[in-house]
CSV table of C-alpha atoms in Angstrom, one decimal:
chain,number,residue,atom,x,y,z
F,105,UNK,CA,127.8,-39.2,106.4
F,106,UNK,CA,130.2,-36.2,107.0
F,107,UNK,CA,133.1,-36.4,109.3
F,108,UNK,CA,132.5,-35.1,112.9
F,109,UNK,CA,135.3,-33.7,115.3
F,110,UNK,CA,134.8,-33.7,118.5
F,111,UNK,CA,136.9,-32.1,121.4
F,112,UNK,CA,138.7,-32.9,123.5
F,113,UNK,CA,140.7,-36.2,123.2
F,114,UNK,CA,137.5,-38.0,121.8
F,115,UNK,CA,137.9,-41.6,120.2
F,116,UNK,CA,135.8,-43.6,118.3
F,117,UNK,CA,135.2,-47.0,118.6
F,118,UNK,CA,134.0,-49.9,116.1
F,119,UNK,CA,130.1,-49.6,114.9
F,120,UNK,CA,128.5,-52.1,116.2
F,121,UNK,CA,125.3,-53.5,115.7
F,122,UNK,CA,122.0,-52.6,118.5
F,123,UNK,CA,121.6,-56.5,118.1
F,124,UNK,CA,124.7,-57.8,118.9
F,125,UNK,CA,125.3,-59.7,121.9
F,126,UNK,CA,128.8,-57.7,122.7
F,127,UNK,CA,127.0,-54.9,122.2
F,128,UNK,CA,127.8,-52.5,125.5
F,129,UNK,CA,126.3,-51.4,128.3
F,130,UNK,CA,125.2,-47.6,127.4
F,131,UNK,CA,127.4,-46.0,130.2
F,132,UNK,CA,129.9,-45.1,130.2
F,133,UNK,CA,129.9,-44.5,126.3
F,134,UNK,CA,128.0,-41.9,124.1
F,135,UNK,CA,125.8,-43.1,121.7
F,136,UNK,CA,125.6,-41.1,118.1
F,137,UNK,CA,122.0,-42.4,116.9
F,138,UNK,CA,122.2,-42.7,113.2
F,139,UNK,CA,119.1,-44.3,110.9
F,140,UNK,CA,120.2,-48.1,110.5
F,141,UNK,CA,123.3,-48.2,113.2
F,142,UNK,CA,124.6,-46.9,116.7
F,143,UNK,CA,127.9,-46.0,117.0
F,144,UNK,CA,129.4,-45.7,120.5
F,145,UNK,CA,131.9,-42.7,121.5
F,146,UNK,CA,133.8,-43.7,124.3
F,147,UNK,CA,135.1,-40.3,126.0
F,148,UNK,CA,138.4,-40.3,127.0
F,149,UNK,CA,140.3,-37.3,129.1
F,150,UNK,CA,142.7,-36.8,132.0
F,151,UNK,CA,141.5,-33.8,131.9
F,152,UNK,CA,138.1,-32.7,131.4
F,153,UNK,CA,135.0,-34.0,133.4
F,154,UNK,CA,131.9,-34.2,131.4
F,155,UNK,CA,128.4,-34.0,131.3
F,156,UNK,CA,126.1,-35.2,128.7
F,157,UNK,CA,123.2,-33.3,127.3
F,158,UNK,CA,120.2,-33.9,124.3
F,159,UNK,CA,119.6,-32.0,121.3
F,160,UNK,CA,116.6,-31.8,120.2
F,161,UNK,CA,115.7,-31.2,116.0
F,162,UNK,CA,112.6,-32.0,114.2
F,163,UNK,CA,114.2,-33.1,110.7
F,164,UNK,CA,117.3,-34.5,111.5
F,165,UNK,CA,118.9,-37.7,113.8
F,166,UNK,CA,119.1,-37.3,117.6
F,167,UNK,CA,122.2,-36.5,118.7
F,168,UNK,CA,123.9,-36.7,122.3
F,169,UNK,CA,126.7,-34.0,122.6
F,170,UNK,CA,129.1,-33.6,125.4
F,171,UNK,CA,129.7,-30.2,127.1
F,172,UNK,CA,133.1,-29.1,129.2
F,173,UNK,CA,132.4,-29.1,132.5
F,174,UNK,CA,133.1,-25.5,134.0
F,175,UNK,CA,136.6,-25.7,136.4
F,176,UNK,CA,135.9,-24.2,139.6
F,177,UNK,CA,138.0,-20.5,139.5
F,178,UNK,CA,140.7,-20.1,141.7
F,179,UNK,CA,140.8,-19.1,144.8
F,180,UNK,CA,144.4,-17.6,146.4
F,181,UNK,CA,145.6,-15.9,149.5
F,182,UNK,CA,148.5,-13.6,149.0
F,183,UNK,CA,150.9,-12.3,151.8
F,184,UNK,CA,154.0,-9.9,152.4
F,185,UNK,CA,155.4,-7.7,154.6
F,186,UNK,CA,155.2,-4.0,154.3
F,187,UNK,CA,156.4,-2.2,150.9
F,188,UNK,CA,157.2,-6.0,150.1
F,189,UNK,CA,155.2,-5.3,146.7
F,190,UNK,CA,151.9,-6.9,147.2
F,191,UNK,CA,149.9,-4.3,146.4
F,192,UNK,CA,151.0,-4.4,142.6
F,193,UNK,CA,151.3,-8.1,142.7
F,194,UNK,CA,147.6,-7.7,143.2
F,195,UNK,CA,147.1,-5.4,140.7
F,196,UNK,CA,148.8,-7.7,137.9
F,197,UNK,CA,147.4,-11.0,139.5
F,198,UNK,CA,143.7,-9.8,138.9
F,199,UNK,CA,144.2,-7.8,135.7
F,200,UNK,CA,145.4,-11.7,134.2
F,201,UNK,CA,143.0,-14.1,136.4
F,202,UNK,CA,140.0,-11.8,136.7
F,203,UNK,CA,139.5,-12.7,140.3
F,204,UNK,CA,137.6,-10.7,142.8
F,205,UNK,CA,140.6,-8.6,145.2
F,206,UNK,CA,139.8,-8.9,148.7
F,207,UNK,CA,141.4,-7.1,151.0
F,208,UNK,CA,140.4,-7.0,154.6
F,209,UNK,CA,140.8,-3.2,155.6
F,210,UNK,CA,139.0,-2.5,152.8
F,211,UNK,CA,136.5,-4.7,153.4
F,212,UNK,CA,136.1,-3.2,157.0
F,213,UNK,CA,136.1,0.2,156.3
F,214,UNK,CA,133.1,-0.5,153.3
F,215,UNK,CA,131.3,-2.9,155.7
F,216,UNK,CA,131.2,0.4,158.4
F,217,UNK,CA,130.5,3.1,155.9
F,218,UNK,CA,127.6,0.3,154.5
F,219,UNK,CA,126.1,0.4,158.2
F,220,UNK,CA,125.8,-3.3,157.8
F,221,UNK,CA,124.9,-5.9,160.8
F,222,UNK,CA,128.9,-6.4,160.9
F,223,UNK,CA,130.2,-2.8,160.8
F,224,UNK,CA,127.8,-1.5,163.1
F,225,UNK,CA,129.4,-4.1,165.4
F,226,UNK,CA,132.9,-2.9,164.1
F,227,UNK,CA,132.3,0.8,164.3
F,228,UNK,CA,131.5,0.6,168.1
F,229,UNK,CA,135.1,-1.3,168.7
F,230,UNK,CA,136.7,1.8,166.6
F,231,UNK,CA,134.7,4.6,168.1
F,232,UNK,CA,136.4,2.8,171.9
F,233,UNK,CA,139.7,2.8,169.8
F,234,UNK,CA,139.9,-0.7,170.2
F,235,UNK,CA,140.6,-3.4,168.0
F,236,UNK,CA,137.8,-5.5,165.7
F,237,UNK,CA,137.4,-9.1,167.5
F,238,UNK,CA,138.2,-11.8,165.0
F,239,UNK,CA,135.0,-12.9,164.7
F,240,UNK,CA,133.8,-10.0,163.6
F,241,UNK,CA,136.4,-9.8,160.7
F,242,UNK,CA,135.9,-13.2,159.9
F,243,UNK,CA,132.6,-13.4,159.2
F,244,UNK,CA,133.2,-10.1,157.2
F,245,UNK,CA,135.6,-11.8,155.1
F,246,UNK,CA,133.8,-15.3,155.2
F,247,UNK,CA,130.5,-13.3,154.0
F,248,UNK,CA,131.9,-11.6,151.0
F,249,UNK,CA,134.0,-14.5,149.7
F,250,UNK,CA,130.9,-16.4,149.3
F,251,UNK,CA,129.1,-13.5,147.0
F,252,UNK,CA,128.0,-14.5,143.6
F,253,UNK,CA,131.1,-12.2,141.8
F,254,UNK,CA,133.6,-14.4,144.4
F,255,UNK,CA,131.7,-18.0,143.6
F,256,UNK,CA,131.9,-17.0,139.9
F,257,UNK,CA,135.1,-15.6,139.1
F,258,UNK,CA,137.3,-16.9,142.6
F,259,UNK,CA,138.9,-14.7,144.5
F,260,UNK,CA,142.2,-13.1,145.7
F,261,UNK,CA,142.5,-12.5,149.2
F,262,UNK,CA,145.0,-10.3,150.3
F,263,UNK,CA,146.7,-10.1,153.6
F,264,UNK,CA,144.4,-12.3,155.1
F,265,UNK,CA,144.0,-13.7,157.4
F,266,UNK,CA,146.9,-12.8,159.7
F,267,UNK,CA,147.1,-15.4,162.6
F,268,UNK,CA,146.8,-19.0,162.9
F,269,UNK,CA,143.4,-18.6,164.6
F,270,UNK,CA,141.9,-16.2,161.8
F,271,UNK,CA,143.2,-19.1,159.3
F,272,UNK,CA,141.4,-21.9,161.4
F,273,UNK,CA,138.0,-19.9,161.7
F,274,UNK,CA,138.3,-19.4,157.8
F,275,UNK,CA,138.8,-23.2,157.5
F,276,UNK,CA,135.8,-23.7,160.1
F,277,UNK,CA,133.7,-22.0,157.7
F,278,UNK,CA,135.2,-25.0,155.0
F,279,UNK,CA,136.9,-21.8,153.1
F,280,UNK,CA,140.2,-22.8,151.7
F,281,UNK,CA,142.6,-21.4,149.0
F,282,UNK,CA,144.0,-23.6,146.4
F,283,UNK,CA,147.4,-22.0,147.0
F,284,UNK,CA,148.9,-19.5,149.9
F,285,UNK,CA,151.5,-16.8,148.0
F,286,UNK,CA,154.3,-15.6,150.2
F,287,UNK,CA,156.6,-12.6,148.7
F,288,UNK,CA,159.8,-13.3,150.3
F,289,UNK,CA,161.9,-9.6,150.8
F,290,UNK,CA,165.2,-9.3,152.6
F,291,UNK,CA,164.8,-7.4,155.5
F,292,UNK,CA,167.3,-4.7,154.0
F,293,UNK,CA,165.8,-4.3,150.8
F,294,UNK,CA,162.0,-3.9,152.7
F,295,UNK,CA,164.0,-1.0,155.2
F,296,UNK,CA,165.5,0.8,152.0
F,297,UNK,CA,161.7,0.8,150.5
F,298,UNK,CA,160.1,1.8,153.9
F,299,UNK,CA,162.2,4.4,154.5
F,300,UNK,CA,162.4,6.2,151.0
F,301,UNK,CA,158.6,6.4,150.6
F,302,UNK,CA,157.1,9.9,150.4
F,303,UNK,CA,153.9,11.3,150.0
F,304,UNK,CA,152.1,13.9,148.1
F,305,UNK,CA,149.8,15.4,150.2
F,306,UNK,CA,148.0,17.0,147.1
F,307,UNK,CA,147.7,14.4,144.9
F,308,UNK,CA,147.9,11.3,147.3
F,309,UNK,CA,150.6,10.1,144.8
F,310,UNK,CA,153.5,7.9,146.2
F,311,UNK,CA,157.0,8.5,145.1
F,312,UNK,CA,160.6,7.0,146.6
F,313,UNK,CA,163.6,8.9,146.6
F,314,UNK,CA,165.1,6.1,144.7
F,315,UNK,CA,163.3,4.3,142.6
F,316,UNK,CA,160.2,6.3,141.8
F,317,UNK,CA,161.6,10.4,142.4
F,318,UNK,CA,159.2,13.1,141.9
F,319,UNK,CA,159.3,14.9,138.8
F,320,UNK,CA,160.5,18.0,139.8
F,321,UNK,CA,161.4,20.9,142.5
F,322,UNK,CA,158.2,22.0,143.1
F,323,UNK,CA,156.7,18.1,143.7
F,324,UNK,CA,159.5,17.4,145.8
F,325,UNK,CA,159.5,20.4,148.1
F,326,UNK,CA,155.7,19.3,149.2
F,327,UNK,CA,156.5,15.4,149.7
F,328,UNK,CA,155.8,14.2,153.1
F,329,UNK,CA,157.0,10.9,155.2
F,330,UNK,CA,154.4,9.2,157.3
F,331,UNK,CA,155.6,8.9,161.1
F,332,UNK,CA,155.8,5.7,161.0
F,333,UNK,CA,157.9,5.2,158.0
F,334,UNK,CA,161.4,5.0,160.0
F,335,UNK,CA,164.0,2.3,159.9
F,336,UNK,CA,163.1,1.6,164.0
F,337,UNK,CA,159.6,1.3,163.5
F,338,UNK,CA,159.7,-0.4,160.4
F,339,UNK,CA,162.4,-3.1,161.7
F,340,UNK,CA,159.4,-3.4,164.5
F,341,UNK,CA,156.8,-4.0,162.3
F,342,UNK,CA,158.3,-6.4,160.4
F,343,UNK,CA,159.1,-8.5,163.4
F,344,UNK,CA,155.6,-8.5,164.1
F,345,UNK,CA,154.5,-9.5,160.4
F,346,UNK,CA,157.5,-13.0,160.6
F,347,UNK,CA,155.9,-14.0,163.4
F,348,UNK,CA,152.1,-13.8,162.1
F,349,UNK,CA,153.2,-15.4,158.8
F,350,UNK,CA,154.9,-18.2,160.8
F,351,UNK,CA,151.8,-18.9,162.4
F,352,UNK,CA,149.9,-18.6,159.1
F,353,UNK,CA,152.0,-20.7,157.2
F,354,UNK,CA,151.4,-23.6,160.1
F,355,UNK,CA,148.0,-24.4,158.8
F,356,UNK,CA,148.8,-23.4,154.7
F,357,UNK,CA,152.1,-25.4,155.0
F,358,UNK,CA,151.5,-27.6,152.3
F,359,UNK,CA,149.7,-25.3,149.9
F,360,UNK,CA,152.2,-22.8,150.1
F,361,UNK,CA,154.6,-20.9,147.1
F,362,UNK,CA,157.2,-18.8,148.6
F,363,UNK,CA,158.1,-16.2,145.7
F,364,UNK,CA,161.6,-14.0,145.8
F,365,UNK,CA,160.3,-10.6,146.1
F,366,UNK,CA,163.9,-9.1,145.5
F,367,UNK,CA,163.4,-8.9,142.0
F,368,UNK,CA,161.8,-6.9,139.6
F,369,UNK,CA,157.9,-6.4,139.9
F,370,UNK,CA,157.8,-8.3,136.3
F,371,UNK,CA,159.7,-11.1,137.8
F,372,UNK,CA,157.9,-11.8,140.5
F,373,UNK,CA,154.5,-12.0,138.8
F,374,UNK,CA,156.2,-14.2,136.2
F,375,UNK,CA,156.9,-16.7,139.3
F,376,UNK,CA,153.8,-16.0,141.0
F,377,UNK,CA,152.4,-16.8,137.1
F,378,UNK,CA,154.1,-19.9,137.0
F,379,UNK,CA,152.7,-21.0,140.4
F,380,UNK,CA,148.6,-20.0,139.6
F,381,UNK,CA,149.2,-21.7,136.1
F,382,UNK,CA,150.9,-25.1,137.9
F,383,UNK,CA,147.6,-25.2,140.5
F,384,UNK,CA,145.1,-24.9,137.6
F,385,UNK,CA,146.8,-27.3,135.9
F,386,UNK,CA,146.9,-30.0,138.8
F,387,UNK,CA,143.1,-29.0,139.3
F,388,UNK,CA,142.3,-30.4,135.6
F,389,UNK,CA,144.2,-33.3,135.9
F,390,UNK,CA,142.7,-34.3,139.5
F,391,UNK,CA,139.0,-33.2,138.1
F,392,UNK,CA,139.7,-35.9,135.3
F,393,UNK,CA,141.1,-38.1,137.7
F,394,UNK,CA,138.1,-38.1,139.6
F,395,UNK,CA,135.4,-38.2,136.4
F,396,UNK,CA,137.3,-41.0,135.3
């Protein structure tokens, strides 16, 4: 008979005869039926769970075959202060991972322009120019993590939830990220970014004096600075966000990653990278763990 791989980290062990008295018990090994012998496949992996499945064929020798179970996709909260970079963090993290961006404003605003249960309940709290109870965004966020796209592919929540008792309603509902992402920015460097941000109000386009300048006279003569882009207000706002994530971090304490936001954008994904590679990695080897 032809040689057979198998994949991964598959080894065989000694033929032995079906009447053998130290012949094994069928589980947990994998039987390859031949015409005149058995010969058991003992699957070994820190790895990989399996599951075991029968081919059927008409002509030729039954054969038992062992399929990869699927890993369950990842699922990640991300937080930062304002201009701290999260929004292309975001960007990169899905482009690489695939996972489904949720992002809580969003997710409001669709929810009332949908007219559904929740942001009919929403919309009246806006219209009053009050703010959206908690359990209202909760179940929002709850609902559309547990769609088929977030099941499926895992999902990237993003600047959610925001207190300690928006993170313990989440974890009511038994919804928990494998890893809580925190973009660390010194206050100074968030200030300069704040501060330097403009507008255009014809294309909706952002530029910074700095870093991202417009491309000429004309572009620059229209920029605008939203009125609450100054260094008081900013300086107030981020005083707000430290003592949310504070509260956050409470209850993700031991799942979190702080990442140093000072650097580049391609630095920072490259340690936020690192960290989303490190958590699937852990979830393989505990998976195995547990199969084995």
């Amino acid at each position: 008979m032809g040689s057979t791989s198998f994949s991964p980290s598959i080894s065989l062990s000694p033929s032995l005869s079906p009447h053998s008295s130290k012949f094994p018990n069928p589980s947990p090994n994998l039987f390859l039926r031949s015409h005149s012998s058995f010969t058991p496949l003992t699957l070994r992996s820190n790895q990989t769970r399996y599951r075991f499945k029968k081919l059927p064929s008409s002509n030729a020798p039954n054969f038992l075959v062992a399929a990869s179970a699927k890993a369950e996709p990842l699922k990640v909260i991300i937080s930062g202060a304002p201009a701290s970079g999260k929004g292309t963090q975001c960007e990169l993290i899905t482009q690489k991972y695939g996972l489904v961006h949720i992002a809580a404003g969003d997710l409001l605003r669709a929810e009332v322009a949908a007219a559904s249960e929740n942001g009919k309940l929403a919309k009246e709290y806006m219209e009053k120019g009050e703010l959206v109870p908690d359990e209202i965004v909760v179940m929002m966020v709850k609902e559309r993590l547990l769609q088929p796209d977030s099941q499926q592919r895992g999902w990237l929540l993003d600047g959610y939830p925001r207190s300690s008792s928006q993170a313990a309603a989440l974890e009511d509902y038994g919804i928990r990220p494998d890893v809580f992402i925190l973009l660390d920015v010194s206050e100074d460097i968030l200030v300069e970014r704040v501060v330097g941000r403009r507008l255009d109000p014809l294309t909706g386009k952002i530029y910074h004096l700095k870093y991202s300048p417009p491309e000429n006279d004309e572009i620059a003569s229209r920029l605008t600075q939203r009125f609450d882009d100054t260094e008081e207000k900013v300086k107030l706002r981020l005083r707000t966000h430290h003592q949310n994530v504070d509260a956050v971090l409470s209850v993700y304490k031991d799942i979190s990653v702080k990442v140093n936001g000072n650097e580049a954008k391609e630095h920072v994904f490259a340690q936020i990278d690192a960290a989303l590679t490190h958590v699937g990695e852990q979830r393989k080897v505990n998976s195995g763990s547990v199969a084995a």
